Amino acid sequence: MDILNKLKNLDAYPKIKDDFYDRTRSGGLITVISSIIILLLFLSEIRLYIYSATETKLIVDTSRGEKLRVNFDVTFPHLACALVSVDTMDVSGEQHYDITHDIVKTRIDHTGNVIGSRQDGVGAPKIERPLQRHGGRLEHGESYCGSCFGAEKSDDHCCNSCEEVQEAYRNRGWALTNMDLIDQCKREGFVQKIKEETGEGCNIKGFLEVNKVAGNFHFACGKSFHHPNLFVPEILDLQLGSFNISHRINHLSFGKKFPGVVNPLDGAQWKEPGLSGIYQYFIKVVPTIYTDIRGRKIHSNQFSVTEHYRDGNVLSKSPSGIYFFYDFSPIKVIFTEENKSLLHFLTSICAIIGGVFTVAGILDSFIYHGQRAIKKKQELGKYR
């Protein structure tokens, strides 16, 4: 019993009988307000506990020999699909021209409606120099005498058009079964295709795999026609020197998508004031690792960008188009999703309840004793 009595003396929360309580309206109002505040803070802590927070850390990027995936979706309202080529090159000397894989081009009209779509790459088909009667290709300064593909009447008989080849076959009584193999027919069909797409636009969507070194990729206009090994005299009448490179970037990203990523060029569009200019984007790529709450890592990239336009009147060896020059930051960003521990959550809840009630008690005591002091002074004033 002595031990129990001593334990009773240690009670830090002495109880007061209900007869000694003095309840006030101000105390009731403060209780209601403090309860609402506790409830709101409690819900906020619940939300922070359930949903993860993201911690950020910066380290030096030491990765080597990796590949960079470039995802793009670009629309050219005034440039035909057959006139655009996608090329890449980097500081290591690796170059790829007229890339055809993993890219879809869609022909669109002047209002943006889809005309046709095909997954056969981007850029004009590679048209080699015309095939000569003797079997070789047309050399510079040499007169053109096309092959009749075995249907020649004499040694000096030339077939310089698809119609002349067909006529030679008819004269022989032969059937021309596959015109796609006839050089003249193939070339004339390509020129007709370019003429048919005049006035159309093009949407180019796909991805590239490039080395993780500084470099560039670009959408060049008519580059295939200007290659020194190509000679297409019929195309000279199509005025390929003037291109409108107005464009809209629907999407551009480097690597996989991760939560919270912002791609600054998504939705960007630009209208060219003249013709045959070069629009340049200078991109700084920041390697990024995102680790979710389950420990799964997403290796990706963020980027910042600046822009520059160079008018076509300025002398340049580069063909008209839009160019994306990218370089890499030496710093890697690591995002990590983290949840609060249960002990941290309980500590926060106790701090909220105790803190609010303590502040509310101090405020209530101040108001209560203030009211009593004022009331006492009023009563003293009545007796004077």
Short mmCIF file of C-alpha atoms in Angstrom, two decimals, residues 73-79 108 202-204 219 221 244-250 252 265 267-273 277-281 307-309 321-324:
data_model
loop_
_atom_site.label_atom_id
_atom_site.label_comp_id
_atom_site.label_asym_id
_atom_site.label_seq_id
_atom_site.Cartn_x
_atom_site.Cartn_y
_atom_site.Cartn_z
CA ASP A 73 7.51 13.39 -83.03
CA VAL A 74 7.88 16.37 -85.38
CA THR A 75 5.40 17.86 -87.85
CA PHE A 76 6.37 19.87 -90.96
CA PRO A 77 3.19 21.54 -92.29
CA HIS A 78 4.80 22.68 -95.55
CA LEU A 79 7.39 20.01 -96.32
CA ILE A 108 -0.68 15.33 -94.18
CA CYS A 202 4.72 15.51 -93.12
CA ASN A 203 4.69 14.11 -89.61
CA ILE A 204 7.80 12.16 -88.63
CA PHE A 219 15.94 16.66 -90.35
CA CYS A 221 15.64 19.00 -96.61
CA ASN A 244 9.74 26.05 -95.71
CA ILE A 245 11.04 24.49 -92.49
CA SER A 246 8.24 25.73 -90.26
CA HIS A 247 7.69 22.95 -87.75
CA ARG A 248 5.97 21.83 -84.57
CA ILE A 249 7.68 19.53 -82.06
CA ASN A 250 4.94 17.36 -80.60
CA LEU A 252 11.13 15.18 -77.90
CA LEU A 265 10.31 21.23 -76.31
CA GLY A 267 4.45 21.46 -78.01
CA ALA A 268 7.02 23.99 -79.28
CA GLN A 269 6.39 25.36 -82.75
CA TRP A 270 8.12 27.82 -85.04
CA LYS A 271 7.11 29.52 -88.28
CA GLU A 272 9.86 30.39 -90.73
CA PRO A 273 9.88 34.01 -91.90
CA GLY A 277 16.91 28.57 -93.38
CA ILE A 278 18.52 26.46 -90.68
CA TYR A 279 16.91 26.21 -87.23
CA GLN A 280 19.24 24.97 -84.51
CA TYR A 281 18.49 23.59 -81.05
CA GLU A 307 17.52 27.96 -79.93
CA HIS A 308 19.03 29.82 -82.88
CA TYR A 309 17.84 30.52 -86.43
CA GLY A 321 16.41 21.83 -91.99
CA ILE A 322 16.22 21.66 -88.21
CA TYR A 323 19.30 20.55 -86.28
CA PHE A 324 19.49 19.24 -82.72
#
